[in-house]
XYZ file of C-alpha atoms in Angstrom:
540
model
C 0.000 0.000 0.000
C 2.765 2.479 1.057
C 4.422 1.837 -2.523
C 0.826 2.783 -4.061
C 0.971 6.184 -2.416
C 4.805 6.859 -3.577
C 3.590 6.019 -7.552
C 0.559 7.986 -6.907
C 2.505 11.390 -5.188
C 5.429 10.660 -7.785
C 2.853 10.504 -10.307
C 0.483 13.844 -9.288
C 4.046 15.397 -8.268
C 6.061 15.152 -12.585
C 1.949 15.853 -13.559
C 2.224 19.313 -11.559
C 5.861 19.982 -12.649
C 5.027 19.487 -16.048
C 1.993 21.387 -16.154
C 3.363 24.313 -14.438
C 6.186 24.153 -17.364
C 3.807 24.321 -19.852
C 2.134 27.168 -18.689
C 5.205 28.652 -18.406
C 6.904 28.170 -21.518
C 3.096 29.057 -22.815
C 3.395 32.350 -20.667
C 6.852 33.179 -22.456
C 6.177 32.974 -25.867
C 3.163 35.172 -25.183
C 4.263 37.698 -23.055
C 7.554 37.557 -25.368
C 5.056 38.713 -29.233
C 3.287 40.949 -26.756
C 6.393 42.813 -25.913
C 7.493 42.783 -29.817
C 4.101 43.209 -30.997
C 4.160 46.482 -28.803
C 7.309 47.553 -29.933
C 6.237 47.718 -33.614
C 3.278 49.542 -32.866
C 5.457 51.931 -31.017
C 7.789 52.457 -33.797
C 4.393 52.538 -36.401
C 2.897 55.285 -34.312
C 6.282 57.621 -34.514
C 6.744 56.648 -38.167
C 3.150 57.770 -38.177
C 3.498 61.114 -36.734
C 6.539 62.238 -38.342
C 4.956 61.977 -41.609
C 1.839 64.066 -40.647
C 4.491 66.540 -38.954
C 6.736 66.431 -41.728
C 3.921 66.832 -44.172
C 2.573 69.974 -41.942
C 6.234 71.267 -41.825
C 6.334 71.470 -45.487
C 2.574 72.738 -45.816
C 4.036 75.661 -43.771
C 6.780 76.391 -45.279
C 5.389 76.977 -48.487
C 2.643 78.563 -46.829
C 6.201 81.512 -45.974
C 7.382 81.439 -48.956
C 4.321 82.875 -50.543
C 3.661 85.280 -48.115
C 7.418 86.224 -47.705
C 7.222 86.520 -51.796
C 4.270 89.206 -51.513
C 6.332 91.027 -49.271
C 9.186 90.834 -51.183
C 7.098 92.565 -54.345
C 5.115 94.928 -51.985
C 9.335 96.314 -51.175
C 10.351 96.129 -54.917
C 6.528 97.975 -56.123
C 7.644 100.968 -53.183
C 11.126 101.217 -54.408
C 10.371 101.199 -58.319
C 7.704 103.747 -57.654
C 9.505 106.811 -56.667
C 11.989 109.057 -58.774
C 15.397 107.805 -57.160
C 16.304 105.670 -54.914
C 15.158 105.885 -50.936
C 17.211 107.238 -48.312
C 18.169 104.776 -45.795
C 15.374 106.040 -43.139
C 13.116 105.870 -45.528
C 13.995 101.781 -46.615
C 14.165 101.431 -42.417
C 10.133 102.511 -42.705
C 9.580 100.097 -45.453
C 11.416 97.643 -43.806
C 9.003 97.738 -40.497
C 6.537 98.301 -42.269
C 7.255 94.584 -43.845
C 7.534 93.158 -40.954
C 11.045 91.614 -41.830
C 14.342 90.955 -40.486
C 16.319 93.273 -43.780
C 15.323 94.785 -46.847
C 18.315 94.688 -49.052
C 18.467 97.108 -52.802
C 20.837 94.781 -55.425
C 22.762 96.406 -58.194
C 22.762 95.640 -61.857
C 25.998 94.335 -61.292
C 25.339 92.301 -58.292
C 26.441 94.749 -55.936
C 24.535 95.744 -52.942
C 23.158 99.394 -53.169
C 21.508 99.878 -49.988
C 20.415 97.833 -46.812
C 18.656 98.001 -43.317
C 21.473 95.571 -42.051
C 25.370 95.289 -42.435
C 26.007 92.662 -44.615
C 29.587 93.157 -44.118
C 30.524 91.064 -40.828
C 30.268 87.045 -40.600
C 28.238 85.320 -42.977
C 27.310 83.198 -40.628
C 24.908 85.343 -39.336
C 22.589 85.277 -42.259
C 19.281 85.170 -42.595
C 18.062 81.559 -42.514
C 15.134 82.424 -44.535
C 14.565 84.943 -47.643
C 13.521 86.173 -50.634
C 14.349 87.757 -54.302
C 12.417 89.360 -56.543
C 13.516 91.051 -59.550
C 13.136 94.919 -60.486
C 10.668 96.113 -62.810
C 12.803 99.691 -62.238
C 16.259 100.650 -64.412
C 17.414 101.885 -61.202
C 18.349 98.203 -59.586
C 18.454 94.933 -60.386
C 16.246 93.430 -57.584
C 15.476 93.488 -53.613
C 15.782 90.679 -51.124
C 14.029 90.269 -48.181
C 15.263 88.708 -44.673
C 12.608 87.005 -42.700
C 13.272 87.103 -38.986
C 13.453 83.882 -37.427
C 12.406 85.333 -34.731
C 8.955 84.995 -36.390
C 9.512 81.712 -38.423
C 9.207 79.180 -35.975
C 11.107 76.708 -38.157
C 12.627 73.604 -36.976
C 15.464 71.770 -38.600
C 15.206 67.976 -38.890
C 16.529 67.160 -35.842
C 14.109 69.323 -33.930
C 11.297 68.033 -35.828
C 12.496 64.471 -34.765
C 12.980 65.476 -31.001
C 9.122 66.961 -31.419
C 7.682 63.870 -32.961
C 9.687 61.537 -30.230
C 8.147 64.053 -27.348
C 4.233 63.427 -28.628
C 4.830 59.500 -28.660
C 3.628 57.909 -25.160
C 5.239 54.629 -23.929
C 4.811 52.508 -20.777
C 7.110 52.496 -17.419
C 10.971 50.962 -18.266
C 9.436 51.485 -22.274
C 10.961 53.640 -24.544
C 11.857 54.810 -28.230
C 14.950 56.949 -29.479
C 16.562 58.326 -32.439
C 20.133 58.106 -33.968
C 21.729 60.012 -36.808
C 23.069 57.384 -38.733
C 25.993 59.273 -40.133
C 27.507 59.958 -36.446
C 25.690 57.923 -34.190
C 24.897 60.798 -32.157
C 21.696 60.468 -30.311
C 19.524 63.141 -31.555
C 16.528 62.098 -28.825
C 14.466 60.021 -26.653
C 10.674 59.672 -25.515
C 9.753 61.976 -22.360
C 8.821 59.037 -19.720
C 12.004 56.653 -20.193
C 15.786 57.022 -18.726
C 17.534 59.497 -21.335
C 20.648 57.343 -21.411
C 21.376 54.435 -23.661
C 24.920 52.736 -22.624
C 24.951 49.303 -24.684
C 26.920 46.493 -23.130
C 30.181 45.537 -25.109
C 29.660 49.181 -27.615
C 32.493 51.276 -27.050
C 32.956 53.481 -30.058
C 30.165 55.214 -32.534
C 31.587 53.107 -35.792
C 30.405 49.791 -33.724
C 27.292 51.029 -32.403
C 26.408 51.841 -35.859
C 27.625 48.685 -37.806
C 24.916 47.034 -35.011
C 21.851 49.261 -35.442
C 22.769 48.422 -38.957
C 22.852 44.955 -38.759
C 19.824 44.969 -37.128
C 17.548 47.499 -38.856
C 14.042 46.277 -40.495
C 14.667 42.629 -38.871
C 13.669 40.848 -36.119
C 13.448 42.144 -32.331
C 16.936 41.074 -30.716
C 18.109 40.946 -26.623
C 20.748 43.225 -25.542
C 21.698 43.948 -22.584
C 21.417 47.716 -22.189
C 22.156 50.107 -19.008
C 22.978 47.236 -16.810
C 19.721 45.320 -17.879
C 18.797 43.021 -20.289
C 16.543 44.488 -22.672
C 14.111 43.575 -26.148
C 15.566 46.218 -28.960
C 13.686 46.801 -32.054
C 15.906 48.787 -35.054
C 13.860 50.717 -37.834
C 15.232 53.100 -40.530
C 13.359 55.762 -41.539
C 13.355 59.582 -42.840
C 17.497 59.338 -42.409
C 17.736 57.945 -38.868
C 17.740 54.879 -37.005
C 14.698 54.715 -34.396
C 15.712 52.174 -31.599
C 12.710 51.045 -29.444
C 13.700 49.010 -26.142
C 12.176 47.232 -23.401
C 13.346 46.486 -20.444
C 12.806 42.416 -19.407
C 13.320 41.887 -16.203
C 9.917 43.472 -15.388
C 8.684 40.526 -17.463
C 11.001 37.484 -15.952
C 10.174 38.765 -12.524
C 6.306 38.102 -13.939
C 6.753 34.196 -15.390
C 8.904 33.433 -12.059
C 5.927 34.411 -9.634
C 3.551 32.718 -12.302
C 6.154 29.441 -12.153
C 6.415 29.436 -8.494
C 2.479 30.384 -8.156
C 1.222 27.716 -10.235
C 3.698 25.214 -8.637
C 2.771 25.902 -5.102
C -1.135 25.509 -6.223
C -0.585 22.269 -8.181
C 1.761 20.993 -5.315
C -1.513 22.090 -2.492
C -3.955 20.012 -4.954
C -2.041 16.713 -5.556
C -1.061 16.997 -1.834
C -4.642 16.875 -0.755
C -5.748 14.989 -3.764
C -3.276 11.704 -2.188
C -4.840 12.219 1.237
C -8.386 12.468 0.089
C -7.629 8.846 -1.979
C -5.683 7.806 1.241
C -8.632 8.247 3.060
C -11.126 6.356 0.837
C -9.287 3.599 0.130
C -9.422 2.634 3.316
C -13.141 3.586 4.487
C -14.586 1.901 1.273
C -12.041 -0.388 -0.338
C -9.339 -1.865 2.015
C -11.725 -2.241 4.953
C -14.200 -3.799 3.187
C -11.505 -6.857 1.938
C -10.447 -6.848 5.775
C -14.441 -7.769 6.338
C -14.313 -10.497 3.308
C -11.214 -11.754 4.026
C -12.525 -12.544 8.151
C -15.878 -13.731 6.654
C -13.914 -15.914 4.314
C -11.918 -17.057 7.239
C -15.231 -18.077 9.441
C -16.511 -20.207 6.344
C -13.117 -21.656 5.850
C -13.714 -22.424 10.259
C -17.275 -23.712 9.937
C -19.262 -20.719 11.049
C -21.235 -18.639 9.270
C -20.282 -15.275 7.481
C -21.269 -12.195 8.918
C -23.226 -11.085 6.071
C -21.206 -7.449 5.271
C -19.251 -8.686 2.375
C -21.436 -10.833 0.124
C -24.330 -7.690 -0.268
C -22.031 -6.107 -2.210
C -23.377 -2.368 -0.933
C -20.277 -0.463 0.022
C -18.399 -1.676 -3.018
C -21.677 0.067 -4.650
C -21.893 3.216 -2.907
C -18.004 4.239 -3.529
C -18.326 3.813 -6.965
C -21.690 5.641 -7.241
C -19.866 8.399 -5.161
C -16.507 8.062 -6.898
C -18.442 8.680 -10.615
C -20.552 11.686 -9.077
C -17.639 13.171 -7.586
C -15.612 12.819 -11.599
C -19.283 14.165 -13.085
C -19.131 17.174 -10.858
C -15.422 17.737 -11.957
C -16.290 17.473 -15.371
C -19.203 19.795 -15.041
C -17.078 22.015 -13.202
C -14.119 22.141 -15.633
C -16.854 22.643 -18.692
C -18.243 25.344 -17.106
C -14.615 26.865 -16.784
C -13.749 26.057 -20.251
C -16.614 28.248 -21.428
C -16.073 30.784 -19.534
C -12.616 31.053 -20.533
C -13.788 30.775 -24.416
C -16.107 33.804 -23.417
C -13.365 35.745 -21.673
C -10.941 35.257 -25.155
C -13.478 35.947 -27.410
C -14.078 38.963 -25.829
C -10.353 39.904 -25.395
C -10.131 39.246 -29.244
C -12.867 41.667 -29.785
C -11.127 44.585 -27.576
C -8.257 43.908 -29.337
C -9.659 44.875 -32.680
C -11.407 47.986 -31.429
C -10.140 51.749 -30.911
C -10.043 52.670 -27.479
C -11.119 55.945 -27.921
C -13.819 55.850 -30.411
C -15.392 52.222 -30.413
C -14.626 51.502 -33.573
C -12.044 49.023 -35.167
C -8.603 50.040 -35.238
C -6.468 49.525 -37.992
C -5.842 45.456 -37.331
C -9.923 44.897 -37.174
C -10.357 47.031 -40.288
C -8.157 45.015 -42.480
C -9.236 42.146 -40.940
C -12.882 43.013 -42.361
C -11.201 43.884 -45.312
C -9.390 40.616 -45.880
C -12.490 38.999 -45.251
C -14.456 40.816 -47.357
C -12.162 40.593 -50.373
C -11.996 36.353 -50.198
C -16.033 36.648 -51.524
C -16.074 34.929 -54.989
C -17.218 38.284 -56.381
C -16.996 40.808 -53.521
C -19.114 44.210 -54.404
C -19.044 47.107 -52.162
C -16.840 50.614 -51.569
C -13.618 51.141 -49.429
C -13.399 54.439 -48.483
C -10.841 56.598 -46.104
C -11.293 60.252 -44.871
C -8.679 62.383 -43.487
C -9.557 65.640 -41.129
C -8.249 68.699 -42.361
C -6.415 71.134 -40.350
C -7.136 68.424 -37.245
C -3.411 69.149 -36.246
C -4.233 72.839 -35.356
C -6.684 71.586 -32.723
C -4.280 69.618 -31.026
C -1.449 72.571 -31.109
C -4.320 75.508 -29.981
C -6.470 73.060 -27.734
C -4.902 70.555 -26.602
C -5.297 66.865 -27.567
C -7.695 65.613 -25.031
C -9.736 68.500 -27.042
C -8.766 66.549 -30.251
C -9.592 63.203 -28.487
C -13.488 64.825 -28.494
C -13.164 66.194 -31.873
C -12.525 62.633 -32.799
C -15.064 61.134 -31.038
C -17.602 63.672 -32.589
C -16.365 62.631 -35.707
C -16.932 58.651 -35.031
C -20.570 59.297 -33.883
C -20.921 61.159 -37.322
C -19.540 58.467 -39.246
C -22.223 55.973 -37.096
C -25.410 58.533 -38.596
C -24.288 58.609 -42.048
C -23.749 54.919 -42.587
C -25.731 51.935 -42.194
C -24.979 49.148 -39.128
C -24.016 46.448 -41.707
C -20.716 48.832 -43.160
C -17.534 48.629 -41.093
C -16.005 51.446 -39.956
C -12.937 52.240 -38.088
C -9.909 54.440 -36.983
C -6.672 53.771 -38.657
C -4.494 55.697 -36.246
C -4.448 59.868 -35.827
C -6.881 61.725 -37.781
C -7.621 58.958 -40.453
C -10.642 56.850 -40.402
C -11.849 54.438 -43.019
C -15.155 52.587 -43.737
C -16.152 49.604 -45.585
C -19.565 49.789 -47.464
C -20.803 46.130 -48.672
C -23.064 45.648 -51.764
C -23.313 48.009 -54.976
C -24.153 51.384 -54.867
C -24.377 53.694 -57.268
C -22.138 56.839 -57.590
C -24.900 59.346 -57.101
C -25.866 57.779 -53.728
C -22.455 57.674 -52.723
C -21.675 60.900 -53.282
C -24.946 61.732 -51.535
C -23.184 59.920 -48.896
C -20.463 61.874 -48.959
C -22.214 65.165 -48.898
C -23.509 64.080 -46.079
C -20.721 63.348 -44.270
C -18.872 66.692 -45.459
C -22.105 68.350 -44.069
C -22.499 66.856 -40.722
C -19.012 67.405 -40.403
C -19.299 71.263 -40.787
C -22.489 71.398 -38.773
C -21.058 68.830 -36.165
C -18.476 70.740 -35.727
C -19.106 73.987 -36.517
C -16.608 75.645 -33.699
C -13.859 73.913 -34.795
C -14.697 74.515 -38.690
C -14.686 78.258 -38.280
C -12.152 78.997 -35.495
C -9.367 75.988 -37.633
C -11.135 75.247 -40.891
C -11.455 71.658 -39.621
C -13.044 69.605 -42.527
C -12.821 66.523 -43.788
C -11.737 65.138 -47.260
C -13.034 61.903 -48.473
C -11.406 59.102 -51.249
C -12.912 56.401 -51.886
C -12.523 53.023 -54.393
C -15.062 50.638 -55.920
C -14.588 47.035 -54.915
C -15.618 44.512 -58.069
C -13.125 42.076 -57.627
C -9.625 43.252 -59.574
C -8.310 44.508 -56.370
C -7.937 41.365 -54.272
C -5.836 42.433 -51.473
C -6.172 45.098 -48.641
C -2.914 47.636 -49.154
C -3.531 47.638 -52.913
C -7.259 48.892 -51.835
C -5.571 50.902 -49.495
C -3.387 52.708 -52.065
C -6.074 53.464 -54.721
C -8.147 55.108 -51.314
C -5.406 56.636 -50.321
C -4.452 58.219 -53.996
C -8.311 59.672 -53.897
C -8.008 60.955 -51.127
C -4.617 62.346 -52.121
C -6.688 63.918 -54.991
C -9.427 65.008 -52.693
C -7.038 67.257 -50.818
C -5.021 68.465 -53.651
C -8.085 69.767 -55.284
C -8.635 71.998 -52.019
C -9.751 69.785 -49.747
C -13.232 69.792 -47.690
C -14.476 67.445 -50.844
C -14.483 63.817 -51.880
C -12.835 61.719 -54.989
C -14.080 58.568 -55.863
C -11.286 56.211 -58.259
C -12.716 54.333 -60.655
C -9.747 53.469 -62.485
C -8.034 52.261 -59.176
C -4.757 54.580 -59.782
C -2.317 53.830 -56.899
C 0.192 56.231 -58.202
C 1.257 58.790 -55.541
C 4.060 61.349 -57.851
C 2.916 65.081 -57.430
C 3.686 65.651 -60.605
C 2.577 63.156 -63.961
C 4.876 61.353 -65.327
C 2.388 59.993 -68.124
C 2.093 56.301 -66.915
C -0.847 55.992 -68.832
C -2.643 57.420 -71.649
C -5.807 58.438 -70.322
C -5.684 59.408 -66.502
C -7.910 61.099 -64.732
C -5.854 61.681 -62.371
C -2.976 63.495 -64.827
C -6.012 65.370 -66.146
C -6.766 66.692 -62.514
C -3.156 67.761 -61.508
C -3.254 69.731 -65.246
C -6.160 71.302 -64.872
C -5.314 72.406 -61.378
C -1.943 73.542 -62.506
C -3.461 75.963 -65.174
C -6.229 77.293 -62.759
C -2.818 78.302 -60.214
């Protein structure tokens, strides 16, 4: 009997030890494409915002140059307009009057007749920013104009990288970082992470380079940086290297509680679980031979049994109680087992939905997509819409502002479209929806009237304080597009369009262009597109 209960505990005991190593080698890989799956979306969500912040930056700028270039003529129109040429008080006035850093007078020959500012010390010290118009006087050649950068507010690349890197939001012992891949100077980190990065093994700028190198666009690798080991994820993008890191031992300190947890609890249960059979075995099983074994011994004597063995009762009972206790178990463990299938399907559900607005984020949309597309003959409309000028509400309001212009803009979407379309937030300001079945262009672009309309009426504070509108592009779905990015490109060039043309309207592509080029480079004999960029150019 005693060797019984050794097989049985040594049994329960490599059952427990097992078990606990499956969870926990079950724990790791999870916890370990959580942590990378995090990283990418980290690194997605910078990429992300540096090319809305880069594309603002560049809106901007050309926004100066045009008005520095009126100011520039409204100089030259003064100067030309008199008999002579000014006196230097007199170009001071038109220089305030300008607003501007220097108004400079050029010579036919390319000298410098006049100027509100010495030109003759370093040249280091000039203007960042101006403009040159030419003369319509005899008098001079042309007149520049300084811009103050005072006024400007321009950053240089590395600022706007050190801006984008201070938006991005990362968890405790998380963060994401930036290095010029010519130097390997750091150029910046997020705000809530240590600001150092000393790699283990890395001791000049030529090595830490070759690695990031080595390493960029491939798969998440462990290194063991400031005095912990951490997960590092390399990307290259816009000229620099962005480095996001994790630390792990947050994460190992996690699975060894979980290890030691689930082997404590497994240890408790097969520790009772030996007693509890202890126990039995001898109420109902070994006692009962005891009583068969005397009876048997009292017939083998000549006198008569006592009865208890040969009604066969307790045998009976334990095995009626013995399958009742296993059904309960069973039950029990069902019941669990549903539960849990509840509990995943609804973590699977959260996980494809935006936080903010309730409606898929970008993995459930294409998802949907994906889905959609494997029909035999899929009909319906992908469409994406972009909110313009959304960036000054964040910069003048503040984003938890922008997280309610955004959520205005969700419940809009809802009321314009039916509950069978799929709509969802692909990240920032860009949303997309996914209309099933035909419909004609008229009602879409009834649709999309809509849309434009509620959006202005929705909101109307935002639309006349920051011109906050929204343009629309959209693509039939009839089958020759079979995959989601190529939809995704032929949206995206319509909506491309959509903004070009002024923005505050919609484009629908028939002819599923994906090209992107701001300027035609006559791809194709008849495009629409090439027609639109023309005929735009011409009206300019």
């Amino acid at each position: 009997m005693r060797k019984l209960y050794q097989r049985l505990a040594l049994v329960l005991g490599m059952s427990a030890v097992m078990t606990v190593l499956i969870f926990t080698v079950s724990l790791y890989g999870r916890s370990r494409a959580e942590n990378i799956h995090y990283l990418r979306q980290l690194l997605d969500g910078v990429e992300e915002n540096l090319s809305h912040n880069s594309e603002d930056y560049r809106e901007r700028l050309e926004l100066l140059e045009e008005d520095y270039l009126k100011r520039a003529r409204a100089a030259e129109y003064i100067l030309s307009s008199g008999p002579g040429l000014v006196s230097e008080e007199e170009l001071q006035i038109i220089k305030e009057l300008m607003e501007v850093r220097a108004v400079t007078v050029i010579g036919n020959s390319g000298e410098i007749l006049m100027s509100t500012e010495d030109r003759t010390g370093d040249e280091s010290e000039e203007s960042v920013f101006h403009v040159t118009v030419k003369a319509q006087s005899d008098r001079f050649a042309a007149v520049r104009v300084d811009a103050d950068p005072g006024r400007l507010g321009l950053m240089d690349r590395e600022d706007l990288m050190r801006s984008t890197l201070r938006q991005a939001t990362t968890e405790h012992r998380t963060g994401i970082m930036a290095v010029d891949p010519e130097t390997g100077e750091i150029i910046g980190f997020t705000r809530n992470n240590a600001q150092d990065f000393e790699l283990a093994g890395i001791d000049t700028a030529s090595e830490f380079l070759g690695l990031l190198e080595s390493m960029a666009d491939r798969r998440a690798a462990v290194l063991r940086v400031n005095e912990v080991y951490q997960r590092v994820l390399v990307r290259e993008t816009e000229g620099y290297y962005l480095v996001a890191f994790s630390a792990l031992d947050t994460v190992f300190a996690d699975m060894t509680w979980s290890f030691w947890e689930g082997l404590i609890g497994i240890g408790a249960v097969s520790t009772a679980a030996i007693l509890l059979v202890r126990y039995y075995l001898k109420k109902y099983l070994f006692r009962h031979f005891e009583t068969v074994k005397e009876d048997i011994s009292r017939v083998l004597a000549g006198a008569a049994g006592s009865g208890a063995a040969d009604a066969g009762i307790p045998e009976v009972q334990a095995f009626v109680a013995a399958i009742s206790e296993l059904e309960k178990g069973y039950l029990d463990q069902a019941e669990g087992m549903h539960r849990m299938k509840d509990e995943l399907s609804r973590a699977r559900t959260e996980a494809e939905r935006d936080k903010l607005t309730g409606l898929y984020n970008r993995r459930g949309m294409e998802k949907r997509v994906e889905i959609f597309l494997k029909q035999e003959t899929p009909a319906g409309t992908f469409v994406l819409f972009d909110l313009d000028n959304f960036k000054r509400v964040n910069d003048s309001e503040g984003h938890p502002e922008g997280d309610r212009v955004l959520e205005r803009f969700a419940a809009c979407l809802r009321e314009c479209f039916r509950k069978d379309d799929s709509l969802g937030r692909l990240g920032g300001d860009e949303f997309a929806a996914l209309i099933s079945g035909p419909v004609p262009d008229e009602r879409l672009e009834e649709i999309f009237c809509t849309v434009m309309s509620g959006v202005r009426e929705g909101l109307e504070t935002y639309y006349k304080k920051y011109g906050v509108s929204v343009s629309i592009g959209a693509v039939p779905i009839d089958g020759k597009v079979r995959t989601y990015k190529g939809l995704y490109k032929c949206a995206d060039t319509a909506l491309y369009i959509a903004k070009y043309l002024g923005k505050d309207r919609c484009y629908i592509n028939k002819e599923k262009i994906s090209c992107m080029k701001k300027e035609c480079i006559r791809c194709r004999e008849d495009c629409p597109r090439s027609r639109l960029l023309d005929l735009k150019s011409r009206e300019e």
